[in-house]
Amino acid sequence: MEFTFYKYQGTGNDFVIIDNREDFFPKKNTELVAKICDRRFGVGADGLLLLENHPDADFRMVYYNSDGNLSSMCGNGGRCISHFAKFLGIISEKTTFEAVDGMHEATVKNDWVSLKMNNVEKVNVSENFTFLNTGSPHHVEIVTELQDFDVFTNGRNIRNKTYGKEGSNVNFVEQNDHAIFSVRTYERGVEDETLSCGTGVTAVAIAMFETGKTSENKVTLKTPGGELQVRFEKIGSGYENVYLEGSAIQVFKGIWK
Ligand SMILES: N[C@H](CCC[C@H](N)C(=O)O)C(=O)O
């Protein structure tokens, strides 16, 4: 089966994106998705996104982790697919689309995309970490010497031992300034460190505010793949008007044979 695909990266979190408005893609074919994402035998990506028609919204976003399974929400993927929708001429600058966790708004200006994330109802603060769901589940833990930290081993242990079969993404954080944090993420479903994680840095920003590490509601997150901005409003015990902002780049177009 031959089809065109587009390769995107959002601060180093990389994706294969396919225009599936004709609904041709075999969506249950886990092996095919995993093969497309394979770094040696396929295109190589952290995940695969399908852009589909939607009766009311501008489009529907379907997201698979690189293990081939359907996933929870992907923030960087949401930013990249919004850029792709503008590239296809489906939208001009603003969009409303449906993802697995509901409706999202986004604004695309050149290669800069601002994505509205779902509200966060509950932030669970424990002694050594914070857990919250920003469309995907995230464990947030402050460490020292982040750049030398063994993210893979420690992230995999926490993902499996603390969160069992369901698992969680695991974010390790170091504070650089009052509203600047460095983040490295072990990503569920990729089962490795990724260069950035959109729902992850969103979780980190909110966790740092919730635990008093910052009093700013606009936070810069430095990841190995680049910088992201997160802003939010604390309303009662939850968080609303949560925005994830950063670059989204179309790297190349290809044909899958
Ligand atoms: N792997 C994540 C979903 C994608 C998250 C990440 N790519 C992002 O940008 O939010 C999970 O299974 O929860």
mmCIF file of C-alpha atoms and ligand atoms in Angstrom:
data_model
loop_
_atom_site.group_PDB
_atom_site.id
_atom_site.type_symbol
_atom_site.label_atom_id
_atom_site.label_comp_id
_atom_site.label_asym_id
_atom_site.label_seq_id
_atom_site.Cartn_x
_atom_site.Cartn_y
_atom_site.Cartn_z
ATOM 1 C CA MET A 1 0.000 0.000 0.000
ATOM 2 C CA GLU A 2 1.649 3.248 -1.149
ATOM 3 C CA PHE A 3 0.857 6.592 0.495
ATOM 4 C CA THR A 4 2.322 10.051 1.139
ATOM 5 C CA PHE A 5 3.439 11.001 4.655
ATOM 6 C CA TYR A 6 4.946 14.110 6.233
ATOM 7 C CA LYS A 7 7.683 14.080 8.898
ATOM 8 C CA TYR A 8 7.351 16.708 11.642
ATOM 9 C CA GLN A 9 9.226 17.590 14.777
ATOM 10 C CA GLY A 10 8.021 19.679 17.685
ATOM 11 C CA THR A 11 11.062 20.569 19.855
ATOM 12 C CA GLY A 12 12.609 17.228 18.900
ATOM 13 C CA ASN A 13 9.509 15.086 19.608
ATOM 14 C CA ASP A 14 9.080 13.675 16.135
ATOM 15 C CA PHE A 15 6.086 12.354 14.258
ATOM 16 C CA VAL A 16 4.889 10.874 11.000
ATOM 17 C CA ILE A 17 1.698 12.707 9.974
ATOM 18 C CA ILE A 18 -0.713 11.363 7.355
ATOM 19 C CA ASP A 19 -3.669 13.119 5.695
ATOM 20 C CA ASN A 20 -6.311 10.450 6.286
ATOM 21 C CA ARG A 21 -9.370 12.484 5.235
ATOM 22 C CA GLU A 22 -10.057 9.752 2.621
ATOM 23 C CA ASP A 23 -9.992 7.239 5.511
ATOM 24 C CA PHE A 24 -7.645 4.855 3.649
ATOM 25 C CA PHE A 25 -5.264 4.083 6.523
ATOM 26 C CA PRO A 26 -5.646 0.622 8.210
ATOM 27 C CA LYS A 27 -6.146 2.038 11.706
ATOM 28 C CA LYS A 28 -6.143 -1.323 13.502
ATOM 29 C CA ASN A 29 -2.833 -2.406 11.970
ATOM 30 C CA THR A 30 -0.604 -2.014 15.027
ATOM 31 C CA GLU A 31 2.308 -3.722 13.278
ATOM 32 C CA LEU A 32 2.212 -1.237 10.387
ATOM 33 C CA VAL A 33 2.192 1.781 12.732
ATOM 34 C CA ALA A 34 5.103 0.341 14.728
ATOM 35 C CA LYS A 35 7.014 -0.400 11.490
ATOM 36 C CA ILE A 36 6.503 3.148 10.166
ATOM 37 C CA CYS A 37 7.823 4.504 13.490
ATOM 38 C CA ASP A 38 10.783 2.084 13.591
ATOM 39 C CA ARG A 39 14.078 4.025 13.500
ATOM 40 C CA ARG A 40 15.784 1.375 11.311
ATOM 41 C CA PHE A 41 13.161 -0.424 9.259
ATOM 42 C CA GLY A 42 10.769 2.475 8.852
ATOM 43 C CA VAL A 43 10.621 6.273 8.724
ATOM 44 C CA GLY A 44 11.375 6.579 12.425
ATOM 45 C CA ALA A 45 9.274 8.634 14.863
ATOM 46 C CA ASP A 46 8.088 8.899 18.475
ATOM 47 C CA GLY A 47 4.532 8.610 17.206
ATOM 48 C CA LEU A 48 2.143 8.658 14.250
ATOM 49 C CA LEU A 49 -0.700 11.128 13.695
ATOM 50 C CA LEU A 50 -3.706 10.826 11.382
ATOM 51 C CA LEU A 51 -5.574 13.975 10.303
ATOM 52 C CA GLU A 52 -9.198 13.026 9.642
ATOM 53 C CA ASN A 53 -12.492 14.688 8.741
ATOM 54 C CA HIS A 54 -14.785 15.742 11.581
ATOM 55 C CA PRO A 55 -18.497 16.634 11.291
ATOM 56 C CA ASP A 56 -18.216 19.847 13.305
ATOM 57 C CA ALA A 57 -14.589 20.679 14.103
ATOM 58 C CA ASP A 58 -11.888 21.520 11.545
ATOM 59 C CA PHE A 59 -10.428 17.983 11.819
ATOM 60 C CA ARG A 60 -9.935 14.977 14.103
ATOM 61 C CA MET A 61 -6.505 14.013 15.441
ATOM 62 C CA VAL A 62 -5.753 10.304 15.957
ATOM 63 C CA TYR A 63 -2.465 9.591 17.785
ATOM 64 C CA TYR A 64 -0.424 6.400 18.122
ATOM 65 C CA ASN A 65 2.688 5.916 20.210
ATOM 66 C CA SER A 66 5.660 4.367 18.387
ATOM 67 C CA ASP A 67 4.769 0.979 19.924
ATOM 68 C CA GLY A 68 1.846 1.003 17.475
ATOM 69 C CA ASN A 69 -0.898 1.421 20.071
ATOM 70 C CA LEU A 70 -3.451 4.226 20.224
ATOM 71 C CA SER A 71 -2.387 6.688 22.893
ATOM 72 C CA SER A 72 -3.688 9.382 25.201
ATOM 73 C CA MET A 73 -3.231 13.050 24.230
ATOM 74 C CA CYS A 74 0.006 14.246 22.642
ATOM 75 C CA GLY A 75 0.734 17.932 23.145
ATOM 76 C CA ASN A 76 3.623 18.254 20.706
ATOM 77 C CA GLY A 77 1.660 16.157 18.220
ATOM 78 C CA GLY A 78 -1.301 18.502 18.613
ATOM 79 C CA ARG A 79 0.953 21.447 17.805
ATOM 80 C CA CYS A 80 2.431 19.691 14.744
ATOM 81 C CA ILE A 81 -0.916 18.520 13.325
ATOM 82 C CA SER A 82 -2.293 22.069 13.638
ATOM 83 C CA HIS A 83 0.682 23.308 11.571
ATOM 84 C CA PHE A 84 -0.058 20.494 9.072
ATOM 85 C CA ALA A 85 -3.733 21.530 8.830
ATOM 86 C CA LYS A 86 -2.624 25.050 7.872
ATOM 87 C CA PHE A 87 -0.138 23.593 5.352
ATOM 88 C CA LEU A 88 -3.014 21.606 3.779
ATOM 89 C CA GLY A 89 -5.105 24.775 3.586
ATOM 90 C CA ILE A 90 -7.788 23.384 5.910
ATOM 91 C CA ILE A 91 -7.334 26.334 8.299
ATOM 92 C CA SER A 92 -5.729 29.780 8.134
ATOM 93 C CA GLU A 93 -4.401 30.722 11.587
ATOM 94 C CA LYS A 94 -6.888 29.499 14.205
ATOM 95 C CA THR A 95 -8.337 26.011 14.538
ATOM 96 C CA THR A 96 -10.594 23.867 16.688
ATOM 97 C CA PHE A 97 -10.038 20.113 16.440
ATOM 98 C CA GLU A 98 -11.024 16.970 18.350
ATOM 99 C CA ALA A 99 -8.442 14.684 19.950
ATOM 100 C CA VAL A 100 -8.792 11.671 22.227
ATOM 101 C CA ASP A 101 -9.268 13.950 25.284
ATOM 102 C CA GLY A 102 -11.782 16.278 23.662
ATOM 103 C CA MET A 103 -11.753 19.549 21.766
ATOM 104 C CA HIS A 104 -8.653 21.737 21.449
ATOM 105 C CA GLU A 105 -8.057 25.223 20.048
ATOM 106 C CA ALA A 106 -4.748 26.180 18.473
ATOM 107 C CA THR A 107 -3.180 29.194 16.789
ATOM 108 C CA VAL A 108 -0.550 28.724 14.057
ATOM 109 C CA LYS A 109 1.797 31.597 13.184
ATOM 110 C CA ASN A 110 4.546 30.487 10.774
ATOM 111 C CA ASP A 111 6.373 27.704 12.669
ATOM 112 C CA TRP A 112 5.070 28.786 16.117
ATOM 113 C CA VAL A 113 1.992 27.007 17.487
ATOM 114 C CA SER A 114 0.020 27.725 20.649
ATOM 115 C CA LEU A 115 -2.192 24.807 21.720
ATOM 116 C CA LYS A 116 -4.913 25.014 24.365
ATOM 117 C CA MET A 117 -4.703 21.995 26.660
ATOM 118 C CA ASN A 118 -7.534 20.481 28.680
ATOM 119 C CA ASN A 119 -8.237 21.766 32.167
ATOM 120 C CA VAL A 120 -6.368 19.979 34.966
ATOM 121 C CA GLU A 121 -8.808 19.079 37.735
ATOM 122 C CA LYS A 122 -6.490 17.380 40.239
ATOM 123 C CA VAL A 123 -2.805 17.666 41.147
ATOM 124 C CA ASN A 124 -1.615 14.892 43.501
ATOM 125 C CA VAL A 125 1.358 16.138 45.531
ATOM 126 C CA SER A 126 3.424 13.453 47.311
ATOM 127 C CA GLU A 127 6.612 13.828 49.337
ATOM 128 C CA ASN A 128 9.058 13.171 46.482
ATOM 129 C CA PHE A 129 6.950 13.658 43.356
ATOM 130 C CA THR A 130 3.766 15.115 41.886
ATOM 131 C CA PHE A 131 1.289 13.237 39.667
ATOM 132 C CA LEU A 132 -1.259 14.831 37.335
ATOM 133 C CA ASN A 133 -2.983 14.228 33.999
ATOM 134 C CA THR A 134 -2.635 16.893 31.287
ATOM 135 C CA GLY A 135 -4.265 14.714 28.629
ATOM 136 C CA SER A 136 -1.684 12.020 29.407
ATOM 137 C CA PRO A 137 -0.568 10.823 32.876
ATOM 138 C CA HIS A 138 2.635 12.386 34.208
ATOM 139 C CA HIS A 139 4.916 11.721 37.184
ATOM 140 C CA VAL A 140 7.018 14.831 37.968
ATOM 141 C CA GLU A 141 10.152 14.586 40.128
ATOM 142 C CA ILE A 142 12.882 17.143 40.907
ATOM 143 C CA VAL A 143 16.471 15.862 40.629
ATOM 144 C CA THR A 144 19.955 17.413 40.786
ATOM 145 C CA GLU A 145 22.544 17.154 37.964
ATOM 146 C CA LEU A 146 19.761 16.542 35.421
ATOM 147 C CA GLN A 147 22.155 16.460 32.503
ATOM 148 C CA ASP A 148 23.977 13.428 33.960
ATOM 149 C CA PHE A 149 20.840 11.711 35.285
ATOM 150 C CA ASP A 150 20.026 8.182 34.049
ATOM 151 C CA VAL A 151 16.586 9.045 32.686
ATOM 152 C CA PHE A 152 16.080 5.710 30.903
ATOM 153 C CA THR A 153 16.753 3.377 33.853
ATOM 154 C CA ASN A 154 15.041 5.528 36.481
ATOM 155 C CA GLY A 155 12.151 6.462 34.188
ATOM 156 C CA ARG A 156 11.492 2.853 33.183
ATOM 157 C CA ASN A 157 11.553 1.679 36.816
ATOM 158 C CA ILE A 158 9.051 4.346 37.938
ATOM 159 C CA ARG A 159 6.858 3.767 34.863
ATOM 160 C CA ASN A 160 6.606 0.048 35.653
ATOM 161 C CA LYS A 161 6.986 -0.242 39.435
ATOM 162 C CA THR A 162 4.880 2.738 40.556
ATOM 163 C CA TYR A 163 2.284 2.748 37.773
ATOM 164 C CA GLY A 164 1.985 -0.902 36.750
ATOM 165 C CA LYS A 165 0.471 -1.979 33.400
ATOM 166 C CA GLU A 166 -1.262 1.351 32.744
ATOM 167 C CA GLY A 167 2.082 3.090 33.293
ATOM 168 C CA SER A 168 2.805 6.815 33.262
ATOM 169 C CA ASN A 169 5.190 9.226 31.589
ATOM 170 C CA VAL A 170 8.028 10.253 33.905
ATOM 171 C CA ASN A 171 9.514 13.782 33.949
ATOM 172 C CA PHE A 172 12.744 14.707 35.751
ATOM 173 C CA VAL A 173 13.134 18.432 36.489
ATOM 174 C CA GLU A 174 15.818 20.900 37.581
ATOM 175 C CA GLN A 175 14.997 24.542 38.416
ATOM 176 C CA ASN A 176 17.215 27.042 36.559
ATOM 177 C CA ASP A 177 15.532 30.295 37.542
ATOM 178 C CA HIS A 178 12.320 31.573 39.139
ATOM 179 C CA ALA A 179 10.220 30.592 36.088
ATOM 180 C CA ILE A 180 12.653 28.486 34.062
ATOM 181 C CA PHE A 181 12.987 24.708 34.441
ATOM 182 C CA SER A 182 14.947 22.059 32.569
ATOM 183 C CA VAL A 183 13.042 18.830 31.856
ATOM 184 C CA ARG A 184 13.948 15.376 30.578
ATOM 185 C CA THR A 185 11.157 12.836 29.963
ATOM 186 C CA TYR A 186 10.843 9.049 29.817
ATOM 187 C CA GLU A 187 7.830 8.589 27.590
ATOM 188 C CA ARG A 188 5.280 5.764 27.974
ATOM 189 C CA GLY A 189 4.558 4.008 24.707
ATOM 190 C CA VAL A 190 7.915 5.044 23.298
ATOM 191 C CA GLU A 191 9.530 3.314 26.265
ATOM 192 C CA ASP A 192 12.540 5.592 26.045
ATOM 193 C CA GLU A 193 13.587 9.180 26.674
ATOM 194 C CA THR A 194 12.198 11.589 24.064
ATOM 195 C CA LEU A 195 13.751 14.984 23.324
ATOM 196 C CA SER A 196 10.647 16.698 24.648
ATOM 197 C CA CYS A 197 7.086 15.861 25.714
ATOM 198 C CA GLY A 198 4.310 18.452 25.374
ATOM 199 C CA THR A 199 1.856 17.093 27.919
ATOM 200 C CA GLY A 200 4.942 16.439 30.059
ATOM 201 C CA VAL A 201 6.248 20.009 30.181
ATOM 202 C CA THR A 202 2.673 21.169 30.755
ATOM 203 C CA ALA A 203 2.528 18.854 33.773
ATOM 204 C CA VAL A 204 5.901 20.107 35.009
ATOM 205 C CA ALA A 205 4.886 23.787 34.788
ATOM 206 C CA ILE A 206 1.679 23.191 36.745
ATOM 207 C CA ALA A 207 3.424 20.925 39.282
ATOM 208 C CA MET A 208 6.114 23.561 39.924
ATOM 209 C CA PHE A 209 3.418 26.196 40.536
ATOM 210 C CA GLU A 210 1.322 23.850 42.710
ATOM 211 C CA THR A 211 4.323 23.005 44.917
ATOM 212 C CA GLY A 212 5.434 26.633 45.208
ATOM 213 C CA LYS A 213 8.667 26.332 43.203
ATOM 214 C CA THR A 214 7.422 29.242 41.097
ATOM 215 C CA SER A 215 4.735 31.861 41.577
ATOM 216 C CA GLU A 216 4.664 32.680 37.848
ATOM 217 C CA ASN A 217 1.790 31.363 35.712
ATOM 218 C CA LYS A 218 3.913 31.608 32.565
ATOM 219 C CA VAL A 219 6.851 29.193 32.654
ATOM 220 C CA THR A 220 9.715 28.350 30.284
ATOM 221 C CA LEU A 221 10.631 24.676 29.966
ATOM 222 C CA LYS A 222 14.053 23.834 28.515
ATOM 223 C CA THR A 223 14.167 20.350 26.976
ATOM 224 C CA PRO A 224 16.947 18.583 25.032
ATOM 225 C CA GLY A 225 14.876 19.260 21.884
ATOM 226 C CA GLY A 226 14.271 22.960 22.499
ATOM 227 C CA GLU A 227 12.302 25.481 24.551
ATOM 228 C CA LEU A 228 8.554 25.385 25.257
ATOM 229 C CA GLN A 229 6.339 27.890 27.053
ATOM 230 C CA VAL A 230 3.404 26.932 29.272
ATOM 231 C CA ARG A 231 0.884 29.360 30.732
ATOM 232 C CA PHE A 232 -2.176 28.680 32.865
ATOM 233 C CA GLU A 233 -4.612 30.087 35.428
ATOM 234 C CA LYS A 234 -5.249 28.482 38.799
ATOM 235 C CA ILE A 235 -9.022 28.409 39.289
ATOM 236 C CA GLY A 236 -10.047 26.923 42.655
ATOM 237 C CA SER A 237 -8.127 23.658 43.116
ATOM 238 C CA GLY A 238 -7.656 23.175 39.368
ATOM 239 C CA TYR A 239 -6.022 24.813 36.362
ATOM 240 C CA GLU A 240 -7.707 26.346 33.298
ATOM 241 C CA ASN A 241 -6.705 28.289 30.176
ATOM 242 C CA VAL A 242 -3.642 26.070 29.913
ATOM 243 C CA TYR A 243 -1.567 26.784 26.784
ATOM 244 C CA LEU A 244 1.462 24.910 25.407
ATOM 245 C CA GLU A 245 3.501 27.012 22.969
ATOM 246 C CA GLY A 246 6.537 26.326 20.802
ATOM 247 C CA SER A 247 7.884 25.523 17.362
ATOM 248 C CA ALA A 248 6.518 22.893 14.976
ATOM 249 C CA ILE A 249 8.587 22.114 11.882
ATOM 250 C CA GLN A 250 7.768 20.129 8.737
ATOM 251 C CA VAL A 251 11.063 18.311 8.037
ATOM 252 C CA PHE A 252 10.300 16.308 4.873
ATOM 253 C CA LYS A 253 7.616 14.658 2.740
ATOM 254 C CA GLY A 254 7.901 11.020 1.735
ATOM 255 C CA ILE A 255 6.174 8.082 0.072
ATOM 256 C CA TRP A 256 5.679 4.851 1.984
ATOM 257 C CA LYS A 257 6.045 1.884 -0.384
HETATM 258 N N1 LIG B 1 3.495 8.853 25.101
HETATM 259 C C1 LIG B 1 2.447 9.583 25.796
HETATM 260 C C2 LIG B 1 1.555 10.323 24.789
HETATM 261 C C3 LIG B 1 2.331 11.325 23.981
HETATM 262 C C4 LIG B 1 2.870 12.394 24.863
HETATM 263 C C5 LIG B 1 3.909 13.309 24.233
HETATM 264 N N2 LIG B 1 4.456 12.923 22.952
HETATM 265 C C6 LIG B 1 3.396 14.736 24.188
HETATM 266 O O1 LIG B 1 3.921 15.563 23.424
HETATM 267 O O2 LIG B 1 2.458 15.041 24.971
HETATM 268 C C7 LIG B 1 1.584 8.616 26.576
HETATM 269 O O3 LIG B 1 1.470 7.463 26.177
HETATM 270 O O4 LIG B 1 0.999 9.055 27.573
#
